mmCIF file of C-alpha atoms in Angstrom:
data_model
loop_
_atom_site.group_PDB
_atom_site.id
_atom_site.type_symbol
_atom_site.label_atom_id
_atom_site.label_comp_id
_atom_site.label_asym_id
_atom_site.label_seq_id
_atom_site.Cartn_x
_atom_site.Cartn_y
_atom_site.Cartn_z
ATOM 1 C CA MET T 470 8.904 23.035 -6.284
ATOM 2 C CA GLY T 471 11.486 20.238 -4.775
ATOM 3 C CA ILE T 472 11.741 18.696 -1.866
ATOM 4 C CA THR T 473 14.604 20.677 -0.669
ATOM 5 C CA ASP T 474 12.759 24.039 -2.011
ATOM 6 C CA MET T 475 9.553 22.921 0.067
ATOM 7 C CA ARG T 476 11.986 23.042 3.282
ATOM 8 C CA ASP T 477 13.767 26.693 2.368
ATOM 9 C CA GLU T 478 9.735 27.932 1.438
ATOM 10 C CA MET T 479 8.740 26.773 4.516
ATOM 11 C CA GLU T 480 11.467 28.485 6.692
ATOM 12 C CA VAL T 481 10.821 31.787 4.803
ATOM 13 C CA ARG T 482 6.974 31.577 5.711
ATOM 14 C CA VAL T 483 7.877 30.970 9.074
ATOM 15 C CA THR T 484 10.469 33.464 9.962
ATOM 16 C CA ALA T 485 8.995 36.096 7.585
ATOM 17 C CA THR T 486 5.644 36.340 7.292
ATOM 18 C CA GLY T 487 4.215 34.618 10.380
ATOM 19 C CA THR T 488 1.512 31.597 9.934
ATOM 20 C CA ASP T 489 0.129 30.557 7.072
ATOM 21 C CA TRP T 490 -2.318 27.645 7.767
ATOM 22 C CA GLN T 491 -2.692 26.687 4.175
ATOM 23 C CA SER T 492 0.867 26.296 3.902
ATOM 24 C CA TRP T 493 1.008 24.381 7.358
ATOM 25 C CA GLN T 494 -1.894 22.116 6.001
ATOM 26 C CA GLU T 495 0.057 21.467 2.869
ATOM 27 C CA SER T 496 3.407 20.959 4.479
ATOM 28 C CA TRP T 497 1.684 18.307 7.064
ATOM 29 C CA ASP T 498 0.408 16.418 3.793
ATOM 30 C CA ARG T 499 3.724 16.527 2.244
ATOM 31 C CA GLN T 500 5.382 15.090 5.601
ATOM 32 C CA GLN T 501 2.874 12.338 5.920
ATOM 33 C CA GLU T 502 3.261 11.557 2.602
ATOM 34 C CA TRP T 503 6.977 10.779 2.903
ATOM 35 C CA TYR T 504 6.045 8.094 5.202
ATOM 36 C CA MET T 505 3.104 6.957 3.113
ATOM 37 C CA PRO T 506 3.191 7.846 -0.310
ATOM 38 C CA ASP T 507 -0.031 5.993 -1.171
ATOM 39 C CA ARG T 508 -2.107 7.999 1.105
ATOM 40 C CA GLU T 509 -4.453 9.840 -1.049
ATOM 41 C CA GLU T 510 -5.321 6.536 -2.547
ATOM 42 C CA ARG T 511 -6.601 5.270 0.818
ATOM 43 C CA PHE T 512 -8.801 8.714 1.115
ATOM 44 C CA ARG T 513 -10.152 8.284 -2.367
ATOM 45 C CA VAL T 514 -11.327 4.558 -1.004
ATOM 46 C CA MET T 515 -12.719 6.066 1.719
ATOM 47 C CA LEU T 516 -14.706 8.788 0.230
ATOM 48 C CA ASP T 517 -15.814 6.251 -2.259
ATOM 49 C CA MET T 518 -17.107 3.905 0.408
ATOM 50 C CA VAL T 519 -18.905 6.846 2.389
ATOM 51 C CA GLU T 520 -20.324 7.555 -0.854
ATOM 52 C CA ALA T 521 -21.469 3.704 -1.603
ATOM 53 C CA VAL T 522 -23.139 3.096 1.805
ATOM 54 C CA VAL T 523 -24.680 6.696 3.083
ATOM 55 C CA GLY T 524 -24.462 9.159 0.074
ATOM 56 C CA PRO T 525 -23.062 12.378 -0.672
ATOM 57 C CA GLU T 526 -24.298 14.488 1.901
ATOM 58 C CA PRO T 527 -23.198 12.592 5.338
ATOM 59 C CA ARG T 528 -22.584 13.844 8.518
ATOM 60 C CA VAL T 529 -18.935 12.751 9.509
ATOM 61 C CA LEU T 530 -16.898 12.248 12.577
ATOM 62 C CA ASP T 531 -13.384 12.701 11.536
ATOM 63 C CA LEU T 532 -11.778 10.963 14.664
ATOM 64 C CA ALA T 533 -8.423 11.732 15.901
ATOM 65 C CA CYS T 534 -8.515 14.550 13.066
ATOM 66 C CA GLY T 535 -5.099 15.979 13.410
ATOM 67 C CA THR T 536 -4.737 19.133 10.900
ATOM 68 C CA GLY T 537 -8.301 17.787 9.168
ATOM 69 C CA SER T 538 -6.847 16.226 6.090
ATOM 70 C CA ILE T 539 -9.862 14.046 6.300
ATOM 71 C CA THR T 540 -12.313 16.889 6.499
ATOM 72 C CA ASP T 541 -10.353 19.058 3.821
ATOM 73 C CA ARG T 542 -11.198 15.856 1.296
ATOM 74 C CA LEU T 543 -14.588 15.315 2.328
ATOM 75 C CA LEU T 544 -15.515 18.737 1.771
ATOM 76 C CA LYS T 545 -13.827 19.008 -1.513
ATOM 77 C CA ARG T 546 -15.589 15.902 -2.889
ATOM 78 C CA PHE T 547 -18.927 16.610 -0.985
ATOM 79 C CA PRO T 548 -19.825 19.935 -0.369
ATOM 80 C CA ARG T 549 -23.172 19.473 1.136
ATOM 81 C CA ALA T 550 -21.211 17.055 3.987
ATOM 82 C CA THR T 551 -20.865 18.435 7.580
ATOM 83 C CA SER T 552 -17.723 17.278 9.755
ATOM 84 C CA THR T 553 -16.649 17.568 13.522
ATOM 85 C CA GLY T 554 -13.052 17.059 13.835
ATOM 86 C CA VAL T 555 -12.120 15.656 17.378
ATOM 87 C CA ASP T 556 -8.487 15.375 18.692
ATOM 88 C CA LEU T 557 -6.535 16.293 21.604
ATOM 89 C CA ASP T 558 -3.124 17.698 20.035
ATOM 90 C CA PRO T 559 -3.340 21.225 20.438
ATOM 91 C CA ALA T 560 -0.687 22.369 17.528
ATOM 92 C CA LEU T 561 -2.533 20.063 15.100
ATOM 93 C CA LEU T 562 -5.802 21.327 15.917
ATOM 94 C CA ALA T 563 -4.846 24.793 15.761
ATOM 95 C CA ILE T 564 -3.781 24.464 12.161
ATOM 96 C CA ALA T 565 -7.084 22.943 11.503
ATOM 97 C CA ARG T 566 -9.507 25.728 12.802
ATOM 98 C CA GLY T 567 -6.930 28.040 11.121
ATOM 99 C CA THR T 568 -7.302 26.218 7.767
ATOM 100 C CA PHE T 569 -11.398 26.116 8.395
ATOM 101 C CA GLU T 570 -11.905 29.405 9.993
ATOM 102 C CA GLY T 571 -15.691 30.669 8.629
ATOM 103 C CA ASP T 572 -16.684 27.267 7.549
ATOM 104 C CA ASP T 573 -20.018 26.680 9.022
ATOM 105 C CA ARG T 574 -20.074 22.988 7.988
ATOM 106 C CA VAL T 575 -17.013 22.393 10.380
ATOM 107 C CA THR T 576 -16.679 22.069 13.871
ATOM 108 C CA PHE T 577 -14.020 21.234 16.186
ATOM 109 C CA VAL T 578 -13.954 19.430 19.264
ATOM 110 C CA THR T 579 -10.854 19.264 21.720
ATOM 111 C CA ALA T 580 -11.390 15.514 23.388
ATOM 112 C CA ASP T 581 -8.933 13.004 24.921
ATOM 113 C CA LEU T 582 -10.082 9.732 23.481
ATOM 114 C CA LYS T 583 -8.955 7.780 26.637
ATOM 115 C CA ASP T 584 -11.738 9.806 28.576
ATOM 116 C CA ALA T 585 -14.629 7.665 28.913
ATOM 117 C CA ALA T 586 -16.797 10.958 28.607
ATOM 118 C CA TRP T 587 -15.151 11.980 25.582
ATOM 119 C CA THR T 588 -18.629 11.459 23.256
ATOM 120 C CA GLU T 589 -20.259 14.010 25.698
ATOM 121 C CA ARG T 590 -18.497 16.904 23.994
ATOM 122 C CA LEU T 591 -19.825 16.085 20.633
ATOM 123 C CA PRO T 592 -22.236 18.379 18.920
ATOM 124 C CA HIS T 593 -24.249 15.592 17.717
ATOM 125 C CA GLU T 594 -25.354 11.964 19.167
ATOM 126 C CA ALA T 595 -24.999 10.150 15.813
ATOM 127 C CA TYR T 596 -23.209 10.010 12.771
ATOM 128 C CA ASP T 597 -23.752 8.807 9.494
ATOM 129 C CA ALA T 598 -19.627 8.152 9.412
ATOM 130 C CA VAL T 599 -16.900 7.967 11.512
ATOM 131 C CA LEU T 600 -13.825 8.287 9.578
ATOM 132 C CA THR T 601 -10.378 7.883 10.970
ATOM 133 C CA ALA T 602 -6.500 7.580 9.481
ATOM 134 C CA THR T 603 -2.982 6.665 10.948
ATOM 135 C CA ALA T 604 -3.949 7.958 14.447
ATOM 136 C CA LEU T 605 -5.081 5.177 16.446
ATOM 137 C CA HIS T 606 -2.031 2.863 16.257
ATOM 138 C CA TRP T 607 -1.066 5.268 19.105
ATOM 139 C CA LEU T 608 -3.296 3.124 21.167
ATOM 140 C CA HIS T 609 -2.756 -0.073 23.132
ATOM 141 C CA SER T 610 -5.339 -3.004 22.009
ATOM 142 C CA GLU T 611 -7.577 -2.531 25.124
ATOM 143 C CA PRO T 612 -8.616 1.022 25.073
ATOM 144 C CA LEU T 613 -8.677 0.881 21.322
ATOM 145 C CA ALA T 614 -11.412 -1.947 21.920
ATOM 146 C CA THR T 615 -13.018 0.209 24.368
ATOM 147 C CA LEU T 616 -13.140 2.859 21.650
ATOM 148 C CA TYR T 617 -14.444 1.050 19.248
ATOM 149 C CA GLY T 618 -17.521 0.413 21.716
ATOM 150 C CA GLN T 619 -18.089 3.916 21.811
ATOM 151 C CA ILE T 620 -17.577 4.318 18.310
ATOM 152 C CA GLY T 621 -20.418 1.509 17.997
ATOM 153 C CA GLY T 622 -23.059 3.914 19.676
ATOM 154 C CA LEU T 623 -21.971 6.907 18.013
ATOM 155 C CA VAL T 624 -22.529 5.521 14.249
ATOM 156 C CA ARG T 625 -26.478 5.472 13.362
ATOM 157 C CA ASP T 626 -27.770 2.068 12.078
ATOM 158 C CA GLY T 627 -26.705 1.540 8.233
ATOM 159 C CA GLY T 628 -23.556 3.838 8.862
ATOM 160 C CA VAL T 629 -20.263 3.330 8.633
ATOM 161 C CA PHE T 630 -16.604 3.106 10.458
ATOM 162 C CA MET T 631 -13.539 3.290 8.473
ATOM 163 C CA ASN T 632 -10.194 3.181 10.268
ATOM 164 C CA ALA T 633 -6.903 3.196 7.337
ATOM 165 C CA ASP T 634 -3.778 2.515 9.666
ATOM 166 C CA HIS T 635 -0.693 0.259 10.456
ATOM 167 C CA MET T 636 -2.026 -3.143 11.050
ATOM 168 C CA ILE T 637 0.589 -5.420 11.439
ATOM 169 C CA ASP T 638 -0.363 -9.436 10.379
ATOM 170 C CA THR T 639 2.791 -11.162 12.702
ATOM 171 C CA GLY T 640 1.930 -14.564 11.135
ATOM 172 C CA THR T 641 3.979 -13.189 7.768
ATOM 173 C CA PRO T 642 7.168 -12.218 9.401
ATOM 174 C CA ARG T 643 9.293 -12.512 6.225
ATOM 175 C CA ILE T 644 6.990 -10.791 4.120
ATOM 176 C CA ASN T 645 6.937 -7.933 7.103
ATOM 177 C CA ALA T 646 10.630 -7.700 7.014
ATOM 178 C CA ALA T 647 11.114 -7.284 3.319
ATOM 179 C CA GLU T 648 8.199 -4.692 2.997
ATOM 180 C CA ARG T 649 9.579 -3.064 5.953
ATOM 181 C CA ALA T 650 13.119 -2.980 4.292
ATOM 182 C CA HIS T 651 12.135 -2.062 0.924
ATOM 183 C CA ARG T 652 9.812 0.871 2.100
ATOM 184 C CA HIS T 653 12.578 2.313 4.313
ATOM 185 C CA ALA T 654 15.079 2.571 1.540
ATOM 186 C CA ALA T 655 12.915 4.581 -0.630
ATOM 187 C CA MET T 656 12.331 6.724 2.308
ATOM 188 C CA ASP T 657 16.104 7.185 2.644
ATOM 189 C CA ARG T 658 16.519 8.173 -0.706
ATOM 190 C CA ALA T 659 13.686 10.749 -0.203
ATOM 191 C CA ARG T 660 15.202 12.078 2.858
ATOM 192 C CA ALA T 661 18.569 12.163 1.177
ATOM 193 C CA ARG T 662 16.739 14.735 -1.268
ATOM 194 C CA GLY T 663 15.463 16.790 1.274
ATOM 195 C CA ALA T 664 12.157 15.396 2.506
ATOM 196 C CA VAL T 665 11.050 16.761 5.816
ATOM 197 C CA ASP T 666 10.106 13.756 8.244
ATOM 198 C CA TRP T 667 7.962 13.883 11.480
ATOM 199 C CA ALA T 668 11.030 15.578 13.453
ATOM 200 C CA ASP T 669 11.852 17.927 10.810
ATOM 201 C CA TRP T 670 8.389 19.167 10.398
ATOM 202 C CA TRP T 671 7.752 19.484 14.267
ATOM 203 C CA ALA T 672 10.869 21.523 14.742
ATOM 204 C CA LEU T 673 9.762 23.854 11.685
ATOM 205 C CA ALA T 674 6.398 24.193 14.099
ATOM 206 C CA ALA T 675 8.492 24.823 17.230
ATOM 207 C CA LYS T 676 9.997 27.946 15.351
ATOM 208 C CA ASP T 677 6.333 29.463 14.669
ATOM 209 C CA PRO T 678 5.007 32.129 17.088
ATOM 210 C CA VAL T 679 1.668 31.356 16.811
ATOM 211 C CA LEU T 680 2.520 27.038 16.987
ATOM 212 C CA ALA T 681 5.491 27.043 19.398
ATOM 213 C CA GLU T 682 3.487 27.102 22.700
ATOM 214 C CA PRO T 683 1.072 24.739 21.292
ATOM 215 C CA THR T 684 3.696 22.462 20.029
ATOM 216 C CA ALA T 685 5.417 22.385 23.307
ATOM 217 C CA GLU T 686 1.852 21.182 25.000
ATOM 218 C CA ARG T 687 1.339 18.451 22.518
ATOM 219 C CA PHE T 688 4.988 17.096 23.363
ATOM 220 C CA ALA T 689 3.820 17.037 27.188
ATOM 221 C CA ILE T 690 0.909 15.625 26.072
ATOM 222 C CA TYR T 691 1.983 12.608 23.888
ATOM 223 C CA GLY T 692 5.947 12.295 24.170
ATOM 224 C CA GLU T 693 8.032 11.527 21.101
ATOM 225 C CA HIS T 694 5.964 9.076 19.255
ATOM 226 C CA ALA T 695 3.185 6.096 19.318
ATOM 227 C CA ASP T 696 3.595 3.089 21.710
ATOM 228 C CA GLY T 697 0.628 1.257 20.407
ATOM 229 C CA ASP T 698 0.081 -2.561 19.319
ATOM 230 C CA MET T 699 -1.030 -2.144 15.822
ATOM 231 C CA PRO T 700 -3.163 -5.273 15.970
ATOM 232 C CA SER T 701 -4.056 -6.992 12.821
ATOM 233 C CA VAL T 702 -6.777 -6.666 10.067
ATOM 234 C CA HIS T 703 -8.569 -9.757 11.288
ATOM 235 C CA TRP T 704 -8.472 -8.325 14.784
ATOM 236 C CA HIS T 705 -9.848 -4.918 14.145
ATOM 237 C CA ALA T 706 -12.633 -6.698 12.224
ATOM 238 C CA ARG T 707 -13.826 -8.839 14.849
ATOM 239 C CA THR T 708 -13.323 -6.199 17.743
ATOM 240 C CA LEU T 709 -15.861 -4.036 15.521
ATOM 241 C CA ARG T 710 -18.024 -6.527 15.307
ATOM 242 C CA GLU T 711 -18.566 -7.479 18.991
ATOM 243 C CA ALA T 712 -18.796 -3.633 19.569
ATOM 244 C CA GLY T 713 -22.143 -3.826 17.575
ATOM 245 C CA PHE T 714 -21.245 -3.369 13.912
ATOM 246 C CA ALA T 715 -22.943 -6.233 11.601
ATOM 247 C CA GLU T 716 -20.283 -6.443 9.187
ATOM 248 C CA ALA T 717 -16.716 -5.610 8.880
ATOM 249 C CA ARG T 718 -13.623 -6.311 6.388
ATOM 250 C CA ALA T 719 -10.667 -4.556 4.447
ATOM 251 C CA VAL T 720 -11.789 -2.306 1.652
ATOM 252 C CA TRP T 721 -7.858 -1.502 0.769
ATOM 253 C CA ALA T 722 -5.016 -2.537 1.399
ATOM 254 C CA SER T 723 -0.913 -1.351 0.932
ATOM 255 C CA PRO T 724 1.836 -3.485 1.901
ATOM 256 C CA SER T 725 1.894 -1.903 5.338
ATOM 257 C CA ASP T 726 -1.398 -0.444 5.833
ATOM 258 C CA SER T 727 -5.462 -1.492 5.340
ATOM 259 C CA LEU T 728 -8.617 0.225 5.497
ATOM 260 C CA VAL T 729 -11.107 -1.391 7.408
ATOM 261 C CA LEU T 730 -14.770 -0.589 6.811
ATOM 262 C CA ALA T 731 -17.304 -1.695 9.668
ATOM 263 C CA VAL T 732 -21.299 -1.214 8.586
ATOM 264 C CA LYS T 733 -23.586 -0.876 11.425
#
């Protein structure tokens, strides 16, 4: 199915058949891949490192889980894993809960990561792995450092935390500008072929009879887009060590993003 055909297919599903959770899950993945063509590669490396450090049956906290993209890949690769997904976005959580309904390996929790008491909502006091991707750039450095301190208390000794996200090195401005121009040119070409971007995807969600109300709620909570600082890999690694992790470094990188792994 081409990109334009995918957009048309989504319109049909929204207007004719109501909410198809699997279709929404897949459409979210396609929309995210427009921004990050290497998205699956970062997930693969993330799960490789989960297996390498804590084994194939981990108890995982999927932090800022969205639609449950990490949980989906986790359980397909490690069927004996369990996952707690935590997020505040009511629309993405609706898709996540609908997608995983009836799977007793998965629990979802509504919580604000800026709330000092958010960890009290979790079903477990400790996790083998806390995983997150393309989410924490919504936070500025100070609340992110506070969050890392809380995560340090959730990961068991020998466990891992991983964050795959936009991490900008301000010391390389020419490289950054060239990478951004090249990436956006590719995005523009895909957009011209009919790719569904962030705004398009949310416009479609707002038309769905089930997702319309939670979509309005999520924009009331978050606004239009992130305003975080996107600090460098070095900042993340240093701050995680200060939060109680013994080791922390990047284990994967694209020209724009990095995956930082910290071991407790």
